[in-house]
mmCIF file with all atom_site columns, C-alpha atoms in Angstrom:
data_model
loop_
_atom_site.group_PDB
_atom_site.id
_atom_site.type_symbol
_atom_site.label_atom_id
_atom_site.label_alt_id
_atom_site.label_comp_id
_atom_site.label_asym_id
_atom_site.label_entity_id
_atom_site.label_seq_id
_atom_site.pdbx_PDB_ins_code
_atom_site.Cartn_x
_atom_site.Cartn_y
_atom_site.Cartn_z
_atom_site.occupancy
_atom_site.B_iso_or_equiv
_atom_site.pdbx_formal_charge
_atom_site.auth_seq_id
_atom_site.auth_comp_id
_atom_site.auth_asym_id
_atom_site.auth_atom_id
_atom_site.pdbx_PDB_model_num
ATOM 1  C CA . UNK A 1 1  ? 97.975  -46.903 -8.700 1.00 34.00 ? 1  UNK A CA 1
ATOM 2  C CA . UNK A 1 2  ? 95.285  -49.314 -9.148 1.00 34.00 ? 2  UNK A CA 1
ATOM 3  C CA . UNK A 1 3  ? 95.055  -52.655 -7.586 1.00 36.00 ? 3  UNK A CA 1
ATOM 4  C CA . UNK A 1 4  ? 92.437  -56.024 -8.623 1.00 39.00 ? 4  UNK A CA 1
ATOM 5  C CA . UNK A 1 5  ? 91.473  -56.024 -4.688 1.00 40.00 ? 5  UNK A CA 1
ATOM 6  C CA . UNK A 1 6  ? 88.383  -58.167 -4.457 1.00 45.00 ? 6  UNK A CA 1
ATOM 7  C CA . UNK A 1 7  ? 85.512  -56.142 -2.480 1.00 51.00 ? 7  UNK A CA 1
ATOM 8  C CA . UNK A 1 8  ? 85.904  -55.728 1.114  1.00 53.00 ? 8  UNK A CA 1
ATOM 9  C CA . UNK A 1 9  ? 89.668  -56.962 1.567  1.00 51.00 ? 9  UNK A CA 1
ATOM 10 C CA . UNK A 1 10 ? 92.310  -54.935 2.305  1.00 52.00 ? 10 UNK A CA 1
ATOM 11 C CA . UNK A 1 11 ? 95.280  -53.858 0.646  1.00 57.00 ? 11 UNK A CA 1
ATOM 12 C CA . UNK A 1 12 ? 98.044  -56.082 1.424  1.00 56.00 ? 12 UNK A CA 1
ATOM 13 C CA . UNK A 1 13 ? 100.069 -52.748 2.813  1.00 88.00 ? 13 UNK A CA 1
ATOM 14 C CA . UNK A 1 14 ? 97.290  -51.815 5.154  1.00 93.00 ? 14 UNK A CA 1
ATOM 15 C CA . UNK A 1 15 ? 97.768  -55.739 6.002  1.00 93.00 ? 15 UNK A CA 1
ATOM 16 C CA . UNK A 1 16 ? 101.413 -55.236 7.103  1.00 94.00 ? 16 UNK A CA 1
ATOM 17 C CA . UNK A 1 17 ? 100.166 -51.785 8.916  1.00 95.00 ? 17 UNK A CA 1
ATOM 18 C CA . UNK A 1 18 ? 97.839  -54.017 10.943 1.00 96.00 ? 18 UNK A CA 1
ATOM 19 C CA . UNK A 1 19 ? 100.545 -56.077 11.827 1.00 95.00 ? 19 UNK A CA 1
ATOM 20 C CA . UNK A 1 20 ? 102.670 -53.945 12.717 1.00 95.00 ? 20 UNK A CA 1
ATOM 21 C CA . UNK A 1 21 ? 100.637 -52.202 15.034 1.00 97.00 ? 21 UNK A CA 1
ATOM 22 C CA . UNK A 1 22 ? 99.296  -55.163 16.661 1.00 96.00 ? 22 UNK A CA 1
ATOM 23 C CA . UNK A 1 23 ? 103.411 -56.183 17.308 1.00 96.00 ? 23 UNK A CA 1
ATOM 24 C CA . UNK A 1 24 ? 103.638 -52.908 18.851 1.00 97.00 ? 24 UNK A CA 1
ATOM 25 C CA . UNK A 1 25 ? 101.184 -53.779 21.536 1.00 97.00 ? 25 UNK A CA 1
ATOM 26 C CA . UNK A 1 26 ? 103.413 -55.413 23.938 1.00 95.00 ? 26 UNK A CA 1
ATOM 27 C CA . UNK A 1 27 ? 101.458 -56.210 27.063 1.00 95.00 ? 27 UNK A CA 1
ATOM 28 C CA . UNK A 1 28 ? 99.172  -57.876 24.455 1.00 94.00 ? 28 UNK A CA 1
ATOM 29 C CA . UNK A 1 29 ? 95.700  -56.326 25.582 1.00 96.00 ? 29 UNK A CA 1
ATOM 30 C CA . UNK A 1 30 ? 94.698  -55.656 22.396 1.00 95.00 ? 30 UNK A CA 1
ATOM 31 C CA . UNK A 1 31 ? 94.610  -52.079 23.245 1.00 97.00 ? 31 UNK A CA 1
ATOM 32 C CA . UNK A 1 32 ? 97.393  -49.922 21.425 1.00 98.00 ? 32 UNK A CA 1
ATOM 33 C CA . UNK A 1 33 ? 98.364  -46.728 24.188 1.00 97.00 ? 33 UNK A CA 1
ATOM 34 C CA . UNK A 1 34 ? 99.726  -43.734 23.131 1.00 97.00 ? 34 UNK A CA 1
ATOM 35 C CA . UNK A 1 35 ? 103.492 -45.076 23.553 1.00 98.00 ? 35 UNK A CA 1
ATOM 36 C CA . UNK A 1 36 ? 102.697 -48.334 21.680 1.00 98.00 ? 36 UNK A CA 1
ATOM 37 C CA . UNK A 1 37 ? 101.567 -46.282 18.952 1.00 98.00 ? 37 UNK A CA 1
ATOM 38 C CA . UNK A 1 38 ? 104.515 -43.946 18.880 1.00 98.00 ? 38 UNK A CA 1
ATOM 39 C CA . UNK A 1 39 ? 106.532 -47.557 19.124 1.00 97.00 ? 39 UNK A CA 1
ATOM 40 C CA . UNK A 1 40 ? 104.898 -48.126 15.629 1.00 96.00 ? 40 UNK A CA 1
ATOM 41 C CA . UNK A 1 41 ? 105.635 -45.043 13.885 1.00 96.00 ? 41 UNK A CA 1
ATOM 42 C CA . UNK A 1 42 ? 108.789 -44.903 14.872 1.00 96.00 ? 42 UNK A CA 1
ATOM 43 C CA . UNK A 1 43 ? 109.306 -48.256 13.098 1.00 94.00 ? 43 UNK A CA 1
ATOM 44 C CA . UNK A 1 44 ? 107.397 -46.899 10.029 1.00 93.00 ? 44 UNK A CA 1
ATOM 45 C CA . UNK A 1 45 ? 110.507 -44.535 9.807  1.00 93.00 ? 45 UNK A CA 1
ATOM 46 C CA . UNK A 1 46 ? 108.323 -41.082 10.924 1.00 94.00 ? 46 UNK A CA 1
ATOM 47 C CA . UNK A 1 47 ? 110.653 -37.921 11.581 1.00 95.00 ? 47 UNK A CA 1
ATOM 48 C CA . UNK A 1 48 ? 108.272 -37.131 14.550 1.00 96.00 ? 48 UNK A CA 1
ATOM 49 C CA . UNK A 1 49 ? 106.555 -40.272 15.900 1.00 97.00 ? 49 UNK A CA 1
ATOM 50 C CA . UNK A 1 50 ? 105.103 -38.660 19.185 1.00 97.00 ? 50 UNK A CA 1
ATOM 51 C CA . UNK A 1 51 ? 103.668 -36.053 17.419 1.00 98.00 ? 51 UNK A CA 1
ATOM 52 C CA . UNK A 1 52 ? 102.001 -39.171 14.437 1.00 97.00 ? 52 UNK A CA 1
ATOM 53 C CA . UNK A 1 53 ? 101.031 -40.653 17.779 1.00 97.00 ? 53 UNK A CA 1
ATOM 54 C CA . UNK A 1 54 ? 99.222  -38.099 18.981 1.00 98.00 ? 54 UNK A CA 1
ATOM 55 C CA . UNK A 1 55 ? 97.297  -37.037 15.893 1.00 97.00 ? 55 UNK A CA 1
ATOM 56 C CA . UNK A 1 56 ? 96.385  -40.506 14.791 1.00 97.00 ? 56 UNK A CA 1
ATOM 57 C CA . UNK A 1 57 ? 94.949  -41.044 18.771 1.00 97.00 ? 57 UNK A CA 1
ATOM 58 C CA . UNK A 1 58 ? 92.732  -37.478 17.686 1.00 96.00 ? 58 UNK A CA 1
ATOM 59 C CA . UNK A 1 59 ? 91.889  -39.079 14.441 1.00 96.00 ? 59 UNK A CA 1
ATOM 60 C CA . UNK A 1 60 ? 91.436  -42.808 15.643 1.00 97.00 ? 60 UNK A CA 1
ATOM 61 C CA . UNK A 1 61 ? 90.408  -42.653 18.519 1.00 97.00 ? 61 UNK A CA 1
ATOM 62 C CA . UNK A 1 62 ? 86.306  -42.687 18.127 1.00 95.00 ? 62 UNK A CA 1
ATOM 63 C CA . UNK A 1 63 ? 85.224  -43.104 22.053 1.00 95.00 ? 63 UNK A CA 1
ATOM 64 C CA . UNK A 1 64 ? 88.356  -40.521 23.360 1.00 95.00 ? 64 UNK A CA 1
ATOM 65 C CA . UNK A 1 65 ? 89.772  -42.859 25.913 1.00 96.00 ? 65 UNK A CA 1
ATOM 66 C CA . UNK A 1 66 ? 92.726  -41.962 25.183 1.00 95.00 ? 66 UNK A CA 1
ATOM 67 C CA . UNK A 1 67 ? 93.807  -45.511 23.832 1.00 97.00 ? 67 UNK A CA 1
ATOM 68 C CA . UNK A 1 68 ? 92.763  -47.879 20.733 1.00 98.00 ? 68 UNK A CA 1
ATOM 69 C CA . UNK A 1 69 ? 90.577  -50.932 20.572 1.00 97.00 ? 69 UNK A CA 1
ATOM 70 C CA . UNK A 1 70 ? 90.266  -53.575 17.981 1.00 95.00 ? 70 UNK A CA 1
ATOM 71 C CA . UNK A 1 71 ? 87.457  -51.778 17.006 1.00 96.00 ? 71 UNK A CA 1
ATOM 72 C CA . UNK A 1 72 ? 89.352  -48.325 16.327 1.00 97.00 ? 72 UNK A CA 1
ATOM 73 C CA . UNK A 1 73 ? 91.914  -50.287 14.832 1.00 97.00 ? 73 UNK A CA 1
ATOM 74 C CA . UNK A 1 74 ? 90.608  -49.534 11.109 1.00 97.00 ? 74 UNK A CA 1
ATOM 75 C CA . UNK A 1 75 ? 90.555  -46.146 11.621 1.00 97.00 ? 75 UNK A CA 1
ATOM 76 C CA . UNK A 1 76 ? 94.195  -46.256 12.878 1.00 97.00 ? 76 UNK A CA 1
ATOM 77 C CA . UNK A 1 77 ? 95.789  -47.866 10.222 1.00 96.00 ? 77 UNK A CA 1
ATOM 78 C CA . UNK A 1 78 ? 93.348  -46.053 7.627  1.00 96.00 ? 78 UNK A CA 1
ATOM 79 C CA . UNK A 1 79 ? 95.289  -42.567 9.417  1.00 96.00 ? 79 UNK A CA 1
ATOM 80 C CA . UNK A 1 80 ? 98.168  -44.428 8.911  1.00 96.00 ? 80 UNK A CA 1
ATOM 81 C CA . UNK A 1 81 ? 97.919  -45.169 5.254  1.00 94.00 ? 81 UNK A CA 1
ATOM 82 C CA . UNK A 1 82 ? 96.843  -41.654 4.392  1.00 94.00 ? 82 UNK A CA 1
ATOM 83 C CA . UNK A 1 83 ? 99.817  -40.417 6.039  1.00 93.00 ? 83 UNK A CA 1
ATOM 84 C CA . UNK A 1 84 ? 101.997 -42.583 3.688  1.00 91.00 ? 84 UNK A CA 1
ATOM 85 C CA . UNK A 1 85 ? 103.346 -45.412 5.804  1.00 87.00 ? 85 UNK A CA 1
ATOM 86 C CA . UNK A 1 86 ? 102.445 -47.789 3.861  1.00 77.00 ? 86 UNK A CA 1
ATOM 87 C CA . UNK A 1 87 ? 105.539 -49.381 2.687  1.00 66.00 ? 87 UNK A CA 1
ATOM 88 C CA . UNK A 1 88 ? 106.915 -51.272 5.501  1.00 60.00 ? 88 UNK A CA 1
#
């Protein structure tokens, strides 16, 4: 599929996968845990969302705190997108 995106905007999906992620953060740190990102997959409809959790965190998760930052968030919802959740 191709889309007229202009250069350096998103895709409106990975839009809604931002949002989505950033509703999941419920103590509103802007820091998505482990559980707040299982919380998201599971509303993306994944058979499995510890186990997306857990892989996106190894794939997302640049600095290995163990959480992710605003600026891992990108890489999150990039994971995300590859993986297909994109239609939300």
């Amino acid at each position: 599929m191709v889309y007229n995106v202009p250069k350096g905007s998103e895709l409106p999906n990975k839009k809604q996968l931002r949002k989505v992620f950033l509703d999941c953060d419920v103590d509103d740190n802007s820091v998505l845990t482990k559980e707040e990102i299982k919380n998201a997959f599971d509303r993306f409809g994944s058979l499995f969302p510890g186990f997306r959790a857990w892989r996106a965190l190894k794939r997302a998760d640049k600095n290995k705190d163990g959480c992710i930052s605003l600026d891992e968030l990108d890489n999150l919802i990039d994971y995300a997108y590859k993986r297909g959740y994109f239609n939300v």
